[in-house]
Amino acid sequence: MKPAYRVALVAFPGIRAFDVSVITEVWGTDRTPRGAPAFDLRRTATDSAPVPMHGGLALHPDRTLDWLSRADLILVPGLDDHLTPAPAPVLDALRRAHARGTTLAALCGGAFTLAEAGLLDNRRAITHWGLIDLLRTRHPRVTVVPDALFIEDDNIWTAAGTAAGIDLCLHLVRRSHGAEAAATIARSMVTAPFRTGTQAQFIEHPTPHTDRDADTLAAVREHALRHLHEPLTVAGLAAHAGMSPRSFARHFTAATGTTPLRWLLDQRIAAAQKLLERTDLPMPEVARRSGFGSEVTMRQHFASRLATSPRAYRAAFGTGSAAASAAGASRPIAR
């Protein structure tokens, strides 16, 4: 039996209860009866004393920071007061973990903790849109990205506010265990299974007029998902929406935070991932059904977006006989 994926939540006074809940919901709930992978989530702190949180809540650690040396993934929650200093042992433990090559991820204002440890110096990072200027001011050596849901630099992940923490956690599940595992968890949480990190984190609230446009755009996206295997274009989708291509692109980006072409590519990659995980279809057929047209095109997009190949992805996450065969000839995806 494959050992459980080890996840460490780093706790200290001042962490946000919401982020702790997100981490616990994604990584700390047993969904193996539904086909999800097994996770071993541990709540780590400097000692075993309860860690106070806002609203009279408290987190009871079950491991000390020494357990971080065993973790496959370390998660840092955001802070109620974003300038709350982390204890020196926490900062030291995070530095050692990164030096070992362990994946680190911070939700929302958790980026301030990583920055305080010096781990974001000369690296790209994101936080809640309302905290971007503060992060730039307090930590000028950090390259703060102004508009994204989550990003990665040197195996360190940071996320924007609140819901983006869910997106990042599901993305990390997808990265380590495949798209189907992330979709299983998302269905259980009744949340969107796939939002690319490059989407804008802040979208203006629609007016009644744009509400109607949003309904039209939702119908267009549904149409596109049903016809991914066909050669879809922005002009064709705009015609389906009854808009000019330029107006369609503008409204689509305003509603979703990403461009029509980028959204379409994301959906095709997700469709290809599911086919590679669930079926033994040959690569040309996977490419055709997911709308890439050719195996070469699909391979190019997998390389640019996922830093792997379709065959390596199937070897790592597939369940069919083709995956077993590929596993003998291909290296799995780098973790």
Short mmCIF file of N, CA, C and O in Angstrom, two decimals, residues 194-196 198-199 217 219-238 240 248-249 252-253 256-273 286-293 297-298 301-302 305:
data_model
loop_
_atom_site.label_atom_id
_atom_site.label_comp_id
_atom_site.label_asym_id
_atom_site.label_seq_id
_atom_site.Cartn_x
_atom_site.Cartn_y
_atom_site.Cartn_z
N PHE A 194 -11.36 23.44 -10.51
CA PHE A 194 -10.20 23.89 -11.29
C PHE A 194 -10.27 25.38 -11.54
O PHE A 194 -11.13 25.85 -12.26
N ARG A 195 -9.39 26.11 -10.89
CA ARG A 195 -9.18 27.53 -11.23
C ARG A 195 -7.68 27.73 -11.35
O ARG A 195 -6.93 27.46 -10.42
N THR A 196 -7.27 28.14 -12.53
CA THR A 196 -5.84 28.33 -12.75
C THR A 196 -5.31 29.48 -11.91
O THR A 196 -5.99 30.47 -11.68
N THR A 198 -3.32 31.72 -12.66
CA THR A 198 -3.08 32.96 -13.37
C THR A 198 -4.32 33.84 -13.49
O THR A 198 -4.25 34.94 -14.03
N GLN A 199 -5.46 33.37 -12.99
CA GLN A 199 -6.64 34.21 -13.02
C GLN A 199 -6.48 35.42 -12.11
O GLN A 199 -5.77 35.38 -11.11
N LEU A 217 -22.34 34.35 -21.00
CA LEU A 217 -20.99 33.81 -20.99
C LEU A 217 -20.95 32.43 -20.34
O LEU A 217 -20.18 31.56 -20.76
N ALA A 219 -23.32 30.25 -20.48
CA ALA A 219 -23.84 29.34 -21.50
C ALA A 219 -22.78 29.03 -22.55
O ALA A 219 -22.67 27.90 -23.04
N VAL A 220 -21.98 30.04 -22.90
CA VAL A 220 -20.91 29.82 -23.87
C VAL A 220 -19.86 28.87 -23.31
O VAL A 220 -19.38 27.97 -24.01
N ARG A 221 -19.50 29.03 -22.05
CA ARG A 221 -18.52 28.12 -21.44
C ARG A 221 -19.06 26.70 -21.40
O ARG A 221 -18.32 25.74 -21.67
N GLU A 222 -20.33 26.54 -21.08
CA GLU A 222 -20.93 25.21 -21.08
C GLU A 222 -20.91 24.61 -22.49
O GLU A 222 -20.59 23.43 -22.66
N HIS A 223 -21.21 25.43 -23.48
CA HIS A 223 -21.15 24.98 -24.88
C HIS A 223 -19.73 24.54 -25.24
O HIS A 223 -19.53 23.49 -25.88
N ALA A 224 -18.74 25.32 -24.83
CA ALA A 224 -17.35 24.99 -25.15
C ALA A 224 -16.93 23.68 -24.51
O ALA A 224 -16.25 22.85 -25.13
N LEU A 225 -17.35 23.45 -23.27
CA LEU A 225 -16.99 22.21 -22.59
C LEU A 225 -17.60 20.99 -23.26
O LEU A 225 -17.01 19.90 -23.26
N ARG A 226 -18.79 21.15 -23.84
CA ARG A 226 -19.42 20.04 -24.55
C ARG A 226 -18.79 19.79 -25.90
O ARG A 226 -18.98 18.72 -26.49
N HIS A 227 -18.04 20.78 -26.42
CA HIS A 227 -17.47 20.66 -27.76
C HIS A 227 -15.96 20.86 -27.75
O HIS A 227 -15.39 21.35 -28.72
N LEU A 228 -15.29 20.44 -26.65
CA LEU A 228 -13.85 20.62 -26.55
C LEU A 228 -13.10 19.92 -27.68
O LEU A 228 -12.02 20.36 -28.08
N HIS A 229 -13.67 18.82 -28.18
CA HIS A 229 -12.99 18.06 -29.22
C HIS A 229 -13.03 18.76 -30.57
O HIS A 229 -12.35 18.34 -31.51
N GLU A 230 -13.79 19.84 -30.67
CA GLU A 230 -13.90 20.57 -31.93
C GLU A 230 -12.93 21.74 -31.95
O GLU A 230 -12.49 22.22 -30.91
N PRO A 231 -12.58 22.25 -33.14
CA PRO A 231 -11.66 23.40 -33.24
C PRO A 231 -12.36 24.71 -32.89
O PRO A 231 -12.88 25.43 -33.76
N LEU A 232 -12.39 25.05 -31.62
CA LEU A 232 -13.07 26.25 -31.15
C LEU A 232 -12.17 27.47 -31.31
O LEU A 232 -10.96 27.40 -31.11
N THR A 233 -12.77 28.60 -31.64
CA THR A 233 -12.05 29.86 -31.77
C THR A 233 -12.77 30.93 -30.97
O THR A 233 -13.96 30.80 -30.65
N VAL A 234 -12.06 32.01 -30.67
CA VAL A 234 -12.69 33.13 -29.98
C VAL A 234 -13.80 33.72 -30.83
O VAL A 234 -14.88 34.07 -30.32
N ALA A 235 -13.57 33.82 -32.12
CA ALA A 235 -14.60 34.37 -33.02
C ALA A 235 -15.85 33.50 -33.00
O ALA A 235 -16.98 34.01 -32.98
N GLY A 236 -15.65 32.17 -33.00
CA GLY A 236 -16.80 31.27 -32.98
C GLY A 236 -17.55 31.35 -31.66
O GLY A 236 -18.80 31.35 -31.65
N LEU A 237 -16.84 31.43 -30.54
CA LEU A 237 -17.49 31.54 -29.24
C LEU A 237 -18.21 32.89 -29.12
O LEU A 237 -19.29 32.98 -28.53
N ALA A 238 -17.59 33.93 -29.67
CA ALA A 238 -18.23 35.25 -29.65
C ALA A 238 -19.53 35.22 -30.43
O ALA A 238 -20.55 35.80 -30.01
N HIS A 240 -21.42 32.65 -30.88
CA HIS A 240 -22.37 31.90 -30.07
C HIS A 240 -22.99 32.78 -28.99
O HIS A 240 -24.15 32.60 -28.61
N PHE A 248 -16.65 40.32 -26.76
CA PHE A 248 -16.71 39.03 -26.07
C PHE A 248 -15.46 38.82 -25.20
O PHE A 248 -15.56 38.44 -24.03
N ALA A 249 -14.30 39.09 -25.78
CA ALA A 249 -13.06 38.91 -25.03
C ALA A 249 -13.01 39.81 -23.80
O ALA A 249 -12.57 39.40 -22.72
N PHE A 252 -15.59 38.47 -21.24
CA PHE A 252 -15.15 37.18 -20.71
C PHE A 252 -14.06 37.38 -19.66
O PHE A 252 -14.11 36.78 -18.58
N THR A 253 -13.08 38.22 -19.96
CA THR A 253 -11.99 38.47 -19.02
C THR A 253 -12.50 39.15 -17.75
O THR A 253 -12.08 38.82 -16.64
N THR A 256 -14.36 36.32 -15.69
CA THR A 256 -13.63 35.14 -15.23
C THR A 256 -12.23 35.42 -14.71
O THR A 256 -11.64 34.58 -14.03
N GLY A 257 -11.68 36.58 -15.05
CA GLY A 257 -10.32 36.89 -14.64
C GLY A 257 -9.27 36.29 -15.54
O GLY A 257 -8.08 36.35 -15.22
N THR A 258 -9.66 35.72 -16.66
CA THR A 258 -8.70 35.17 -17.60
C THR A 258 -9.24 35.33 -19.02
O THR A 258 -10.42 35.61 -19.21
N THR A 259 -8.39 35.16 -20.01
CA THR A 259 -8.80 35.36 -21.39
C THR A 259 -9.50 34.11 -21.92
O THR A 259 -9.30 33.01 -21.39
N PRO A 260 -10.32 34.25 -22.99
CA PRO A 260 -10.98 33.06 -23.54
C PRO A 260 -10.00 31.98 -23.96
O PRO A 260 -10.23 30.79 -23.70
N LEU A 261 -8.90 32.34 -24.62
CA LEU A 261 -7.95 31.34 -25.09
C LEU A 261 -7.27 30.64 -23.93
O LEU A 261 -7.06 29.41 -23.95
N ARG A 262 -6.89 31.39 -22.90
CA ARG A 262 -6.24 30.77 -21.75
C ARG A 262 -7.22 29.85 -21.03
O ARG A 262 -6.85 28.74 -20.61
N TRP A 263 -8.47 30.28 -20.89
CA TRP A 263 -9.49 29.44 -20.25
C TRP A 263 -9.69 28.15 -21.04
O TRP A 263 -9.75 27.05 -20.48
N LEU A 264 -9.78 28.28 -22.35
CA LEU A 264 -10.00 27.11 -23.21
C LEU A 264 -8.83 26.14 -23.10
O LEU A 264 -9.03 24.91 -23.02
N LEU A 265 -7.62 26.66 -23.08
CA LEU A 265 -6.45 25.80 -22.95
C LEU A 265 -6.45 25.09 -21.60
O LEU A 265 -6.14 23.88 -21.52
N ASP A 266 -6.81 25.80 -20.53
CA ASP A 266 -6.87 25.18 -19.21
C ASP A 266 -7.87 24.03 -19.20
O ASP A 266 -7.62 22.96 -18.62
N GLN A 267 -9.04 24.22 -19.83
CA GLN A 267 -10.05 23.17 -19.86
C GLN A 267 -9.58 21.97 -20.67
O GLN A 267 -9.86 20.82 -20.32
N ARG A 268 -8.87 22.22 -21.75
CA ARG A 268 -8.37 21.11 -22.57
C ARG A 268 -7.29 20.32 -21.83
O ARG A 268 -7.24 19.09 -21.92
N ILE A 269 -6.44 21.01 -21.11
CA ILE A 269 -5.44 20.31 -20.31
C ILE A 269 -6.13 19.47 -19.24
O ILE A 269 -5.76 18.30 -19.01
N ALA A 270 -7.13 20.03 -18.57
CA ALA A 270 -7.85 19.29 -17.54
C ALA A 270 -8.55 18.07 -18.13
O ALA A 270 -8.55 16.99 -17.52
N ALA A 271 -9.14 18.22 -19.32
CA ALA A 271 -9.80 17.09 -19.97
C ALA A 271 -8.80 16.01 -20.33
O ALA A 271 -9.05 14.80 -20.15
N ALA A 272 -7.64 16.41 -20.84
CA ALA A 272 -6.60 15.44 -21.18
C ALA A 272 -6.09 14.72 -19.93
O ALA A 272 -5.85 13.51 -19.96
N GLN A 273 -5.93 15.46 -18.84
CA GLN A 273 -5.48 14.83 -17.59
C GLN A 273 -6.45 13.73 -17.16
O GLN A 273 -6.02 12.63 -16.78
N VAL A 286 -6.42 10.71 -27.13
CA VAL A 286 -6.54 11.64 -25.99
C VAL A 286 -6.43 13.07 -26.50
O VAL A 286 -7.21 13.95 -26.11
N ALA A 287 -5.47 13.31 -27.39
CA ALA A 287 -5.29 14.66 -27.95
C ALA A 287 -6.53 15.09 -28.72
O ALA A 287 -6.97 16.24 -28.62
N ARG A 288 -7.10 14.18 -29.50
CA ARG A 288 -8.28 14.53 -30.31
C ARG A 288 -9.47 14.85 -29.41
O ARG A 288 -10.15 15.87 -29.60
N ARG A 289 -9.74 13.99 -28.42
CA ARG A 289 -10.92 14.19 -27.57
C ARG A 289 -10.81 15.44 -26.71
O ARG A 289 -11.83 16.04 -26.35
N SER A 290 -9.61 15.82 -26.34
CA SER A 290 -9.44 17.02 -25.51
C SER A 290 -9.25 18.28 -26.35
O SER A 290 -9.11 19.37 -25.78
N GLY A 291 -9.25 18.14 -27.66
CA GLY A 291 -9.26 19.31 -28.53
C GLY A 291 -7.91 19.83 -28.96
O GLY A 291 -7.82 20.91 -29.56
N PHE A 292 -6.83 19.09 -28.69
CA PHE A 292 -5.51 19.56 -29.09
C PHE A 292 -5.21 19.27 -30.56
O PHE A 292 -4.30 19.85 -31.13
N GLY A 293 -5.94 18.33 -31.12
CA GLY A 293 -5.75 18.04 -32.54
C GLY A 293 -4.67 17.04 -32.82
O GLY A 293 -4.83 16.12 -33.60
N THR A 297 0.97 18.76 -30.35
CA THR A 297 0.44 19.98 -29.73
C THR A 297 0.14 19.75 -28.26
O THR A 297 0.47 20.58 -27.40
N MET A 298 -0.49 18.61 -27.95
CA MET A 298 -0.79 18.30 -26.55
C MET A 298 0.50 18.20 -25.73
O MET A 298 0.57 18.73 -24.61
N HIS A 301 1.89 21.68 -24.90
CA HIS A 301 1.16 22.40 -23.86
C HIS A 301 1.38 21.76 -22.48
O HIS A 301 1.44 22.47 -21.47
N PHE A 302 1.49 20.44 -22.41
CA PHE A 302 1.80 19.79 -21.14
C PHE A 302 3.17 20.24 -20.64
O PHE A 302 3.36 20.50 -19.45
N ARG A 305 2.80 24.02 -19.46
CA ARG A 305 1.92 24.27 -18.31
C ARG A 305 2.21 23.38 -17.12
O ARG A 305 2.10 23.82 -15.97
#
